[in-house]
Amino acid sequence: MCFEDEAGFTRRPPRGRTWGRRGRTPVVTISGRRSGRLSVAGLIAMRPGSPTRLCHRLRTHPAGKGKRRSMGERDFIALIDGTHHLVKAPIVLVWDRLNTHVSHAMRELIGTTTRSDHRTSRVQPE
């Protein structure tokens, strides 16, 4: 049984406040260019009698208009295939109702099963 979730982070430093002497504005230096986003998808694979496995994928997204800022179907398919290769057993996948999870490409991937390569998907209720 596998549980999957994802998260996205901005690479910009947070704008914050700090204390300083009256009349002297403190300057906080930041090294490097920190633009864009980072997406992480993680999957916990549990199997009776075997150690629990954590599989993950990281993806950086450059800053700019018109560019994808999250993980797509291909990223999730690669994560599922990598987990299946690692676990070497049928997968029952439990995940949320993200649009890339319930897309046509995902339904097609899960629908194409053979005897040796079995995948089942369960979507969590809202």
mmCIF file of N, CA and C in Angstrom:
data_model
loop_
_atom_site.group_PDB
_atom_site.id
_atom_site.type_symbol
_atom_site.label_atom_id
_atom_site.label_comp_id
_atom_site.label_asym_id
_atom_site.label_seq_id
_atom_site.Cartn_x
_atom_site.Cartn_y
_atom_site.Cartn_z
ATOM 1 N N MET A 1 0.848 -1.167 0.000
ATOM 2 C CA MET A 1 0.000 0.000 0.000
ATOM 3 C C MET A 1 0.895 1.231 0.000
ATOM 4 N N CYS A 2 0.540 2.208 -0.815
ATOM 5 C CA CYS A 2 1.348 3.426 -0.951
ATOM 6 C C CYS A 2 0.485 4.658 -0.738
ATOM 7 N N PHE A 3 1.018 5.618 -0.011
ATOM 8 C CA PHE A 3 0.368 6.902 0.208
ATOM 9 C C PHE A 3 1.231 7.979 -0.427
ATOM 10 N N GLU A 4 0.604 8.864 -1.221
ATOM 11 C CA GLU A 4 1.357 9.878 -1.961
ATOM 12 C C GLU A 4 0.824 11.263 -1.632
ATOM 13 N N ASP A 5 1.744 12.231 -1.557
ATOM 14 C CA ASP A 5 1.366 13.634 -1.404
ATOM 15 C C ASP A 5 2.474 14.495 -1.992
ATOM 16 N N GLU A 6 2.147 15.741 -2.251
ATOM 17 C CA GLU A 6 3.100 16.649 -2.872
ATOM 18 C C GLU A 6 2.992 18.029 -2.225
ATOM 19 N N ALA A 7 4.055 18.815 -2.424
ATOM 20 C CA ALA A 7 4.094 20.175 -1.891
ATOM 21 C C ALA A 7 4.973 21.024 -2.800
ATOM 22 N N GLY A 8 4.736 22.318 -2.771
ATOM 23 C CA GLY A 8 5.530 23.256 -3.549
ATOM 24 C C GLY A 8 6.055 24.363 -2.661
ATOM 25 N N PHE A 9 7.265 24.820 -2.972
ATOM 26 C CA PHE A 9 7.911 25.853 -2.173
ATOM 27 C C PHE A 9 8.466 26.924 -3.096
ATOM 28 N N THR A 10 8.412 28.155 -2.643
ATOM 29 C CA THR A 10 9.070 29.221 -3.379
ATOM 30 C C THR A 10 10.509 29.316 -2.913
ATOM 31 N N ARG A 11 11.389 29.708 -3.800
ATOM 32 C CA ARG A 11 12.807 29.802 -3.451
ATOM 33 C C ARG A 11 13.204 31.221 -3.067
ATOM 34 N N ARG A 12 12.233 32.103 -3.003
ATOM 35 C CA ARG A 12 12.520 33.459 -2.553
ATOM 36 C C ARG A 12 12.599 33.497 -1.035
ATOM 37 N N PRO A 13 13.517 34.270 -0.494
ATOM 38 C CA PRO A 13 13.578 34.369 0.968
ATOM 39 C C PRO A 13 12.378 35.162 1.480
ATOM 40 N N PRO A 14 11.905 34.836 2.666
ATOM 41 C CA PRO A 14 10.753 35.569 3.193
ATOM 42 C C PRO A 14 11.123 37.001 3.539
ATOM 43 N N ARG A 15 10.186 37.879 3.311
ATOM 44 C CA ARG A 15 10.400 39.270 3.694
ATOM 45 C C ARG A 15 10.019 39.378 5.160
ATOM 46 N N GLY A 16 10.928 39.836 5.950
ATOM 47 C CA GLY A 16 10.681 39.892 7.383
ATOM 48 C C GLY A 16 11.134 41.200 7.985
ATOM 49 N N ARG A 17 10.938 41.293 9.254
ATOM 50 C CA ARG A 17 11.353 42.482 10.007
ATOM 51 C C ARG A 17 12.409 42.071 11.022
ATOM 52 N N THR A 18 13.223 43.013 11.367
ATOM 53 C CA THR A 18 14.245 42.758 12.370
ATOM 54 C C THR A 18 14.427 44.007 13.212
ATOM 55 N N TRP A 19 15.095 43.842 14.316
ATOM 56 C CA TRP A 19 15.344 44.956 15.215
ATOM 57 C C TRP A 19 16.648 45.649 14.840
ATOM 58 N N GLY A 20 16.696 46.925 15.065
ATOM 59 C CA GLY A 20 17.913 47.684 14.817
ATOM 60 C C GLY A 20 17.899 48.969 15.626
ATOM 61 N N ARG A 21 19.037 49.603 15.691
ATOM 62 C CA ARG A 21 19.117 50.868 16.413
ATOM 63 C C ARG A 21 18.336 51.929 15.682
ATOM 64 N N ARG A 22 17.780 52.811 16.412
ATOM 65 C CA ARG A 22 17.013 53.896 15.824
ATOM 66 C C ARG A 22 17.900 54.702 14.886
ATOM 67 N N GLY A 23 17.397 54.915 13.674
ATOM 68 C CA GLY A 23 18.144 55.691 12.687
ATOM 69 C C GLY A 23 19.080 54.862 11.821
ATOM 70 N N ARG A 24 19.307 53.617 12.155
ATOM 71 C CA ARG A 24 20.186 52.743 11.374
ATOM 72 C C ARG A 24 19.391 51.520 10.893
ATOM 73 N N THR A 25 19.048 51.497 9.633
ATOM 74 C CA THR A 25 18.278 50.390 9.084
ATOM 75 C C THR A 25 19.181 49.181 8.915
ATOM 76 N N PRO A 26 18.820 48.055 9.540
ATOM 77 C CA PRO A 26 19.654 46.863 9.379
ATOM 78 C C PRO A 26 19.520 46.292 7.949
ATOM 79 N N VAL A 27 20.630 45.817 7.426
ATOM 80 C CA VAL A 27 20.657 45.241 6.084
ATOM 81 C C VAL A 27 20.984 43.757 6.223
ATOM 82 N N VAL A 28 20.124 42.932 5.654
ATOM 83 C CA VAL A 28 20.332 41.485 5.670
ATOM 84 C C VAL A 28 20.756 41.079 4.272
ATOM 85 N N THR A 29 21.943 40.525 4.147
ATOM 86 C CA THR A 29 22.431 40.110 2.830
ATOM 87 C C THR A 29 21.984 38.683 2.542
ATOM 88 N N ILE A 30 21.659 38.449 1.296
ATOM 89 C CA ILE A 30 21.225 37.126 0.845
ATOM 90 C C ILE A 30 22.146 36.722 -0.291
ATOM 91 N N SER A 31 22.738 35.544 -0.168
ATOM 92 C CA SER A 31 23.663 35.087 -1.199
ATOM 93 C C SER A 31 22.916 34.322 -2.280
ATOM 94 N N GLY A 32 23.322 34.505 -3.499
ATOM 95 C CA GLY A 32 22.759 33.734 -4.607
ATOM 96 C C GLY A 32 21.444 34.279 -5.122
ATOM 97 N N ARG A 33 21.089 33.824 -6.293
ATOM 98 C CA ARG A 33 19.824 34.207 -6.906
ATOM 99 C C ARG A 33 18.800 33.132 -6.552
ATOM 100 N N ARG A 34 17.762 33.493 -5.909
ATOM 101 C CA ARG A 34 16.787 32.529 -5.387
ATOM 102 C C ARG A 34 15.417 32.738 -6.024
ATOM 103 N N SER A 35 15.308 32.595 -7.295
ATOM 104 C CA SER A 35 14.006 32.752 -7.928
ATOM 105 C C SER A 35 13.509 31.398 -8.411
ATOM 106 N N GLY A 36 12.223 31.303 -8.598
ATOM 107 C CA GLY A 36 11.641 30.058 -9.057
ATOM 108 C C GLY A 36 10.977 29.293 -7.938
ATOM 109 N N ARG A 37 10.611 28.057 -8.235
ATOM 110 C CA ARG A 37 9.913 27.207 -7.269
ATOM 111 C C ARG A 37 10.552 25.824 -7.214
ATOM 112 N N LEU A 38 10.261 25.122 -6.147
ATOM 113 C CA LEU A 38 10.720 23.756 -5.948
ATOM 114 C C LEU A 38 9.492 22.912 -5.624
ATOM 115 N N SER A 39 9.301 21.827 -6.350
ATOM 116 C CA SER A 39 8.193 20.909 -6.094
ATOM 117 C C SER A 39 8.739 19.580 -5.589
ATOM 118 N N VAL A 40 8.050 19.018 -4.609
ATOM 119 C CA VAL A 40 8.450 17.750 -4.015
ATOM 120 C C VAL A 40 7.227 16.831 -3.993
ATOM 121 N N ALA A 41 7.390 15.612 -4.459
ATOM 122 C CA ALA A 41 6.343 14.593 -4.351
ATOM 123 C C ALA A 41 6.945 13.411 -3.612
ATOM 124 N N GLY A 42 6.249 12.960 -2.594
ATOM 125 C CA GLY A 42 6.731 11.847 -1.789
ATOM 126 C C GLY A 42 5.716 10.729 -1.734
ATOM 127 N N LEU A 43 6.208 9.518 -1.602
ATOM 128 C CA LEU A 43 5.352 8.338 -1.575
ATOM 129 C C LEU A 43 5.892 7.387 -0.517
ATOM 130 N N ILE A 44 5.047 6.986 0.406
ATOM 131 C CA ILE A 44 5.432 6.021 1.426
ATOM 132 C C ILE A 44 4.867 4.667 1.022
ATOM 133 N N ALA A 45 5.730 3.687 0.869
ATOM 134 C CA ALA A 45 5.326 2.339 0.461
ATOM 135 C C ALA A 45 5.463 1.397 1.653
ATOM 136 N N MET A 46 4.339 0.794 2.036
ATOM 137 C CA MET A 46 4.324 -0.134 3.165
ATOM 138 C C MET A 46 3.925 -1.518 2.667
ATOM 139 N N ARG A 47 4.637 -2.518 3.156
ATOM 140 C CA ARG A 47 4.370 -3.905 2.778
ATOM 141 C C ARG A 47 4.597 -4.775 4.009
ATOM 142 N N PRO A 48 3.668 -5.632 4.353
ATOM 143 C CA PRO A 48 3.855 -6.474 5.543
ATOM 144 C C PRO A 48 5.114 -7.330 5.426
ATOM 145 N N GLY A 49 5.896 -7.322 6.479
ATOM 146 C CA GLY A 49 7.109 -8.129 6.504
ATOM 147 C C GLY A 49 8.310 -7.475 5.855
ATOM 148 N N SER A 50 8.152 -6.284 5.320
ATOM 149 C CA SER A 50 9.253 -5.566 4.672
ATOM 150 C C SER A 50 9.398 -4.191 5.306
ATOM 151 N N PRO A 51 10.580 -3.591 5.190
ATOM 152 C CA PRO A 51 10.731 -2.243 5.734
ATOM 153 C C PRO A 51 9.915 -1.232 4.933
ATOM 154 N N THR A 52 9.455 -0.193 5.615
ATOM 155 C CA THR A 52 8.709 0.881 4.956
ATOM 156 C C THR A 52 9.669 1.707 4.120
ATOM 157 N N ARG A 53 9.270 2.029 2.909
ATOM 158 C CA ARG A 53 10.122 2.773 1.983
ATOM 159 C C ARG A 53 9.559 4.166 1.745
ATOM 160 N N LEU A 54 10.444 5.134 1.628
ATOM 161 C CA LEU A 54 10.073 6.499 1.261
ATOM 162 C C LEU A 54 10.691 6.800 -0.094
ATOM 163 N N CYS A 55 9.874 7.065 -1.087
ATOM 164 C CA CYS A 55 10.330 7.422 -2.424
ATOM 165 C C CYS A 55 9.916 8.863 -2.680
ATOM 166 N N HIS A 56 10.772 9.621 -3.334
ATOM 167 C CA HIS A 56 10.448 11.022 -3.574
ATOM 168 C C HIS A 56 11.032 11.495 -4.901
ATOM 169 N N ARG A 57 10.499 12.589 -5.392
ATOM 170 C CA ARG A 57 10.992 13.269 -6.590
ATOM 171 C C ARG A 57 11.049 14.749 -6.298
ATOM 172 N N LEU A 58 12.138 15.361 -6.694
ATOM 173 C CA LEU A 58 12.306 16.814 -6.591
ATOM 174 C C LEU A 58 12.324 17.397 -7.987
ATOM 175 N N ARG A 59 11.735 18.560 -8.143
ATOM 176 C CA ARG A 59 11.731 19.217 -9.451
ATOM 177 C C ARG A 59 11.828 20.709 -9.224
ATOM 178 N N THR A 60 12.808 21.349 -9.875
ATOM 179 C CA THR A 60 12.928 22.795 -9.795
ATOM 180 C C THR A 60 12.264 23.411 -11.015
ATOM 181 N N HIS A 61 11.636 24.550 -10.797
ATOM 182 C CA HIS A 61 10.944 25.255 -11.859
ATOM 183 C C HIS A 61 11.531 26.656 -11.962
ATOM 184 N N PRO A 62 12.027 27.049 -13.135
ATOM 185 C CA PRO A 62 12.579 28.389 -13.272
ATOM 186 C C PRO A 62 11.485 29.446 -13.196
ATOM 187 N N ALA A 63 11.884 30.639 -12.797
ATOM 188 C CA ALA A 63 10.939 31.751 -12.711
ATOM 189 C C ALA A 63 10.606 32.249 -14.111
ATOM 190 N N GLY A 64 9.436 32.784 -14.254
ATOM 191 C CA GLY A 64 9.026 33.357 -15.536
ATOM 192 C C GLY A 64 7.562 33.114 -15.803
ATOM 193 N N LYS A 65 6.997 33.986 -16.585
ATOM 194 C CA LYS A 65 5.579 33.857 -16.921
ATOM 195 C C LYS A 65 5.394 32.776 -17.975
ATOM 196 N N GLY A 66 4.271 32.093 -17.903
ATOM 197 C CA GLY A 66 3.938 31.096 -18.894
ATOM 198 C C GLY A 66 4.633 29.753 -18.710
ATOM 199 N N LYS A 67 5.384 29.574 -17.629
ATOM 200 C CA LYS A 67 6.070 28.304 -17.379
ATOM 201 C C LYS A 67 5.333 27.532 -16.298
ATOM 202 N N ARG A 68 5.390 26.215 -16.379
ATOM 203 C CA ARG A 68 4.711 25.360 -15.397
ATOM 204 C C ARG A 68 5.370 25.527 -14.031
ATOM 205 N N ARG A 69 4.550 25.638 -12.988
ATOM 206 C CA ARG A 69 5.054 25.864 -11.650
ATOM 207 C C ARG A 69 4.740 24.715 -10.706
ATOM 208 N N SER A 70 4.410 23.557 -11.272
ATOM 209 C CA SER A 70 4.109 22.394 -10.437
ATOM 210 C C SER A 70 4.492 21.124 -11.204
ATOM 211 N N MET A 71 4.362 19.999 -10.534
ATOM 212 C CA MET A 71 4.698 18.715 -11.159
ATOM 213 C C MET A 71 3.562 18.282 -12.083
ATOM 214 N N GLY A 72 3.936 17.609 -13.163
ATOM 215 C CA GLY A 72 2.953 17.152 -14.128
ATOM 216 C C GLY A 72 2.747 15.648 -14.069
ATOM 217 N N GLU A 73 1.945 15.161 -15.000
ATOM 218 C CA GLU A 73 1.635 13.735 -15.027
ATOM 219 C C GLU A 73 2.882 12.888 -15.226
ATOM 220 N N ARG A 74 3.787 13.337 -16.069
ATOM 221 C CA ARG A 74 5.007 12.551 -16.322
ATOM 222 C C ARG A 74 5.846 12.385 -15.064
ATOM 223 N N ASP A 75 5.895 13.426 -14.234
ATOM 224 C CA ASP A 75 6.650 13.334 -12.982
ATOM 225 C C ASP A 75 6.029 12.301 -12.043
ATOM 226 N N PHE A 76 4.698 12.313 -11.933
ATOM 227 C CA PHE A 76 4.028 11.353 -11.058
ATOM 228 C C PHE A 76 4.127 9.935 -11.616
ATOM 229 N N ILE A 77 4.050 9.790 -12.931
ATOM 230 C CA ILE A 77 4.200 8.472 -13.541
ATOM 231 C C ILE A 77 5.598 7.918 -13.273
ATOM 232 N N ALA A 78 6.619 8.774 -13.375
ATOM 233 C CA ALA A 78 7.988 8.335 -13.088
ATOM 234 C C ALA A 78 8.136 7.928 -11.624
ATOM 235 N N LEU A 79 7.476 8.647 -10.714
ATOM 236 C CA LEU A 79 7.529 8.306 -9.293
ATOM 237 C C LEU A 79 6.855 6.955 -9.039
ATOM 238 N N ILE A 80 5.699 6.737 -9.632
ATOM 239 C CA ILE A 80 4.985 5.472 -9.441
ATOM 240 C C ILE A 80 5.774 4.315 -10.037
ATOM 241 N N ASP A 81 6.320 4.499 -11.239
ATOM 242 C CA ASP A 81 7.105 3.427 -11.863
ATOM 243 C C ASP A 81 8.371 3.122 -11.070
ATOM 244 N N GLY A 82 9.032 4.148 -10.549
ATOM 245 C CA GLY A 82 10.221 3.927 -9.726
ATOM 246 C C GLY A 82 9.906 3.194 -8.442
ATOM 247 N N THR A 83 8.774 3.524 -7.838
ATOM 248 C CA THR A 83 8.361 2.834 -6.619
ATOM 249 C C THR A 83 8.011 1.386 -6.911
ATOM 250 N N HIS A 84 7.316 1.161 -8.005
ATOM 251 C CA HIS A 84 6.952 -0.211 -8.382
ATOM 252 C C HIS A 84 8.193 -1.056 -8.644
ATOM 253 N N HIS A 85 9.190 -0.461 -9.267
ATOM 254 C CA HIS A 85 10.452 -1.166 -9.527
ATOM 255 C C HIS A 85 11.185 -1.469 -8.220
ATOM 256 N N LEU A 86 11.117 -0.549 -7.254
ATOM 257 C CA LEU A 86 11.798 -0.729 -5.972
ATOM 258 C C LEU A 86 11.093 -1.766 -5.104
ATOM 259 N N VAL A 87 9.768 -1.701 -5.038
ATOM 260 C CA VAL A 87 9.006 -2.578 -4.160
ATOM 261 C C VAL A 87 8.862 -3.986 -4.748
ATOM 262 N N LYS A 88 8.773 -4.073 -6.063
ATOM 263 C CA LYS A 88 8.619 -5.361 -6.763
ATOM 264 C C LYS A 88 7.377 -6.120 -6.292
ATOM 265 N N ALA A 89 6.262 -5.387 -6.203
ATOM 266 C CA ALA A 89 5.002 -5.986 -5.774
ATOM 267 C C ALA A 89 3.861 -5.135 -6.328
ATOM 268 N N PRO A 90 2.657 -5.673 -6.320
ATOM 269 C CA PRO A 90 1.515 -4.854 -6.732
ATOM 270 C C PRO A 90 1.364 -3.628 -5.841
ATOM 271 N N ILE A 91 0.912 -2.542 -6.423
ATOM 272 C CA ILE A 91 0.793 -1.271 -5.705
ATOM 273 C C ILE A 91 -0.677 -0.900 -5.585
ATOM 274 N N VAL A 92 -1.099 -0.588 -4.357
ATOM 275 C CA VAL A 92 -2.389 0.050 -4.108
ATOM 276 C C VAL A 92 -2.055 1.475 -3.702
ATOM 277 N N LEU A 93 -2.413 2.421 -4.545
ATOM 278 C CA LEU A 93 -2.007 3.813 -4.372
ATOM 279 C C LEU A 93 -3.161 4.627 -3.820
ATOM 280 N N VAL A 94 -2.913 5.353 -2.727
ATOM 281 C CA VAL A 94 -3.910 6.227 -2.116
ATOM 282 C C VAL A 94 -3.410 7.654 -2.239
ATOM 283 N N TRP A 95 -4.226 8.506 -2.885
ATOM 284 C CA TRP A 95 -3.834 9.904 -3.049
ATOM 285 C C TRP A 95 -5.043 10.805 -3.094
ATOM 286 N N ASP A 96 -4.806 12.122 -3.169
ATOM 287 C CA ASP A 96 -5.890 13.097 -3.134
ATOM 288 C C ASP A 96 -6.437 13.348 -4.538
ATOM 289 N N ARG A 97 -7.303 14.336 -4.658
ATOM 290 C CA ARG A 97 -7.967 14.635 -5.925
ATOM 291 C C ARG A 97 -7.296 15.765 -6.700
ATOM 292 N N LEU A 98 -5.991 15.785 -6.714
ATOM 293 C CA LEU A 98 -5.273 16.779 -7.520
ATOM 294 C C LEU A 98 -5.578 16.528 -8.996
ATOM 295 N N ASN A 99 -5.654 17.600 -9.784
ATOM 296 C CA ASN A 99 -6.063 17.447 -11.184
ATOM 297 C C ASN A 99 -5.124 16.533 -11.973
ATOM 298 N N THR A 100 -3.848 16.504 -11.660
ATOM 299 C CA THR A 100 -2.937 15.602 -12.374
ATOM 300 C C THR A 100 -3.092 14.152 -11.917
ATOM 301 N N HIS A 101 -3.682 13.927 -10.740
ATOM 302 C CA HIS A 101 -3.907 12.564 -10.267
ATOM 303 C C HIS A 101 -5.111 11.914 -10.940
ATOM 304 N N VAL A 102 -6.103 12.704 -11.272
ATOM 305 C CA VAL A 102 -7.333 12.162 -11.857
ATOM 306 C C VAL A 102 -7.430 12.460 -13.351
ATOM 307 N N SER A 103 -6.326 12.811 -13.977
ATOM 308 C CA SER A 103 -6.334 13.159 -15.397
ATOM 309 C C SER A 103 -6.475 11.908 -16.266
ATOM 310 N N HIS A 104 -6.688 12.135 -17.536
ATOM 311 C CA HIS A 104 -6.845 11.034 -18.494
ATOM 312 C C HIS A 104 -5.556 10.207 -18.581
ATOM 313 N N ALA A 105 -4.397 10.864 -18.561
ATOM 314 C CA ALA A 105 -3.122 10.133 -18.657
ATOM 315 C C ALA A 105 -2.934 9.203 -17.462
ATOM 316 N N MET A 106 -3.315 9.636 -16.272
ATOM 317 C CA MET A 106 -3.183 8.778 -15.090
ATOM 318 C C MET A 106 -4.165 7.619 -15.142
ATOM 319 N N ARG A 107 -5.388 7.881 -15.534
ATOM 320 C CA ARG A 107 -6.366 6.788 -15.643
ATOM 321 C C ARG A 107 -5.911 5.766 -16.671
ATOM 322 N N GLU A 108 -5.288 6.247 -17.739
ATOM 323 C CA GLU A 108 -4.783 5.340 -18.759
ATOM 324 C C GLU A 108 -3.639 4.489 -18.218
ATOM 325 N N LEU A 109 -2.728 5.100 -17.451
ATOM 326 C CA LEU A 109 -1.609 4.358 -16.860
ATOM 327 C C LEU A 109 -2.116 3.281 -15.902
ATOM 328 N N ILE A 110 -3.040 3.646 -15.034
ATOM 329 C CA ILE A 110 -3.550 2.705 -14.042
ATOM 330 C C ILE A 110 -4.420 1.646 -14.705
ATOM 331 N N GLY A 111 -5.102 2.003 -15.782
ATOM 332 C CA GLY A 111 -5.969 1.059 -16.479
ATOM 333 C C GLY A 111 -5.214 0.009 -17.259
ATOM 334 N N THR A 112 -3.971 0.290 -17.673
ATOM 335 C CA THR A 112 -3.189 -0.685 -18.437
ATOM 336 C C THR A 112 -2.397 -1.543 -17.468
ATOM 337 N N THR A 113 -2.985 -2.646 -17.049
ATOM 338 C CA THR A 113 -2.313 -3.543 -16.099
ATOM 339 C C THR A 113 -2.187 -4.921 -16.713
ATOM 340 N N THR A 114 -1.147 -5.600 -16.321
ATOM 341 C CA THR A 114 -0.959 -6.999 -16.700
ATOM 342 C C THR A 114 -0.856 -7.819 -15.428
ATOM 343 N N ARG A 115 -0.664 -9.121 -15.543
ATOM 344 C CA ARG A 115 -0.585 -9.962 -14.348
ATOM 345 C C ARG A 115 0.635 -9.636 -13.497
ATOM 346 N N SER A 116 1.766 -9.345 -14.134
ATOM 347 C CA SER A 116 2.990 -9.119 -13.360
ATOM 348 C C SER A 116 3.143 -7.669 -12.929
ATOM 349 N N ASP A 117 2.405 -6.759 -13.543
ATOM 350 C CA ASP A 117 2.567 -5.329 -13.259
ATOM 351 C C ASP A 117 1.202 -4.763 -12.890
ATOM 352 N N HIS A 118 0.821 -4.896 -11.607
ATOM 353 C CA HIS A 118 -0.526 -4.528 -11.194
ATOM 354 C C HIS A 118 -0.502 -3.228 -10.395
ATOM 355 N N ARG A 119 -1.322 -2.262 -10.808
ATOM 356 C CA ARG A 119 -1.452 -0.993 -10.105
ATOM 357 C C ARG A 119 -2.932 -0.750 -9.836
ATOM 358 N N THR A 120 -3.255 -0.299 -8.650
ATOM 359 C CA THR A 120 -4.617 0.055 -8.294
ATOM 360 C C THR A 120 -4.581 1.415 -7.653
ATOM 361 N N SER A 121 -5.556 2.260 -7.975
ATOM 362 C CA SER A 121 -5.597 3.613 -7.443
ATOM 363 C C SER A 121 -6.835 3.803 -6.608
ATOM 364 N N ARG A 122 -6.682 4.411 -5.459
ATOM 365 C CA ARG A 122 -7.795 4.796 -4.596
ATOM 366 C C ARG A 122 -7.678 6.279 -4.330
ATOM 367 N N VAL A 123 -8.740 7.016 -4.633
ATOM 368 C CA VAL A 123 -8.729 8.466 -4.430
ATOM 369 C C VAL A 123 -9.430 8.757 -3.128
ATOM 370 N N GLN A 124 -8.823 9.605 -2.303
ATOM 371 C CA GLN A 124 -9.404 9.959 -1.023
ATOM 372 C C GLN A 124 -10.684 10.774 -1.240
ATOM 373 N N PRO A 125 -11.680 10.575 -0.411
ATOM 374 C CA PRO A 125 -12.901 11.385 -0.538
ATOM 375 C C PRO A 125 -12.626 12.825 -0.154
ATOM 376 N N GLU A 126 -13.476 13.715 -0.664
ATOM 377 C CA GLU A 126 -13.297 15.147 -0.370
ATOM 378 C C GLU A 126 -13.640 15.423 1.017
#
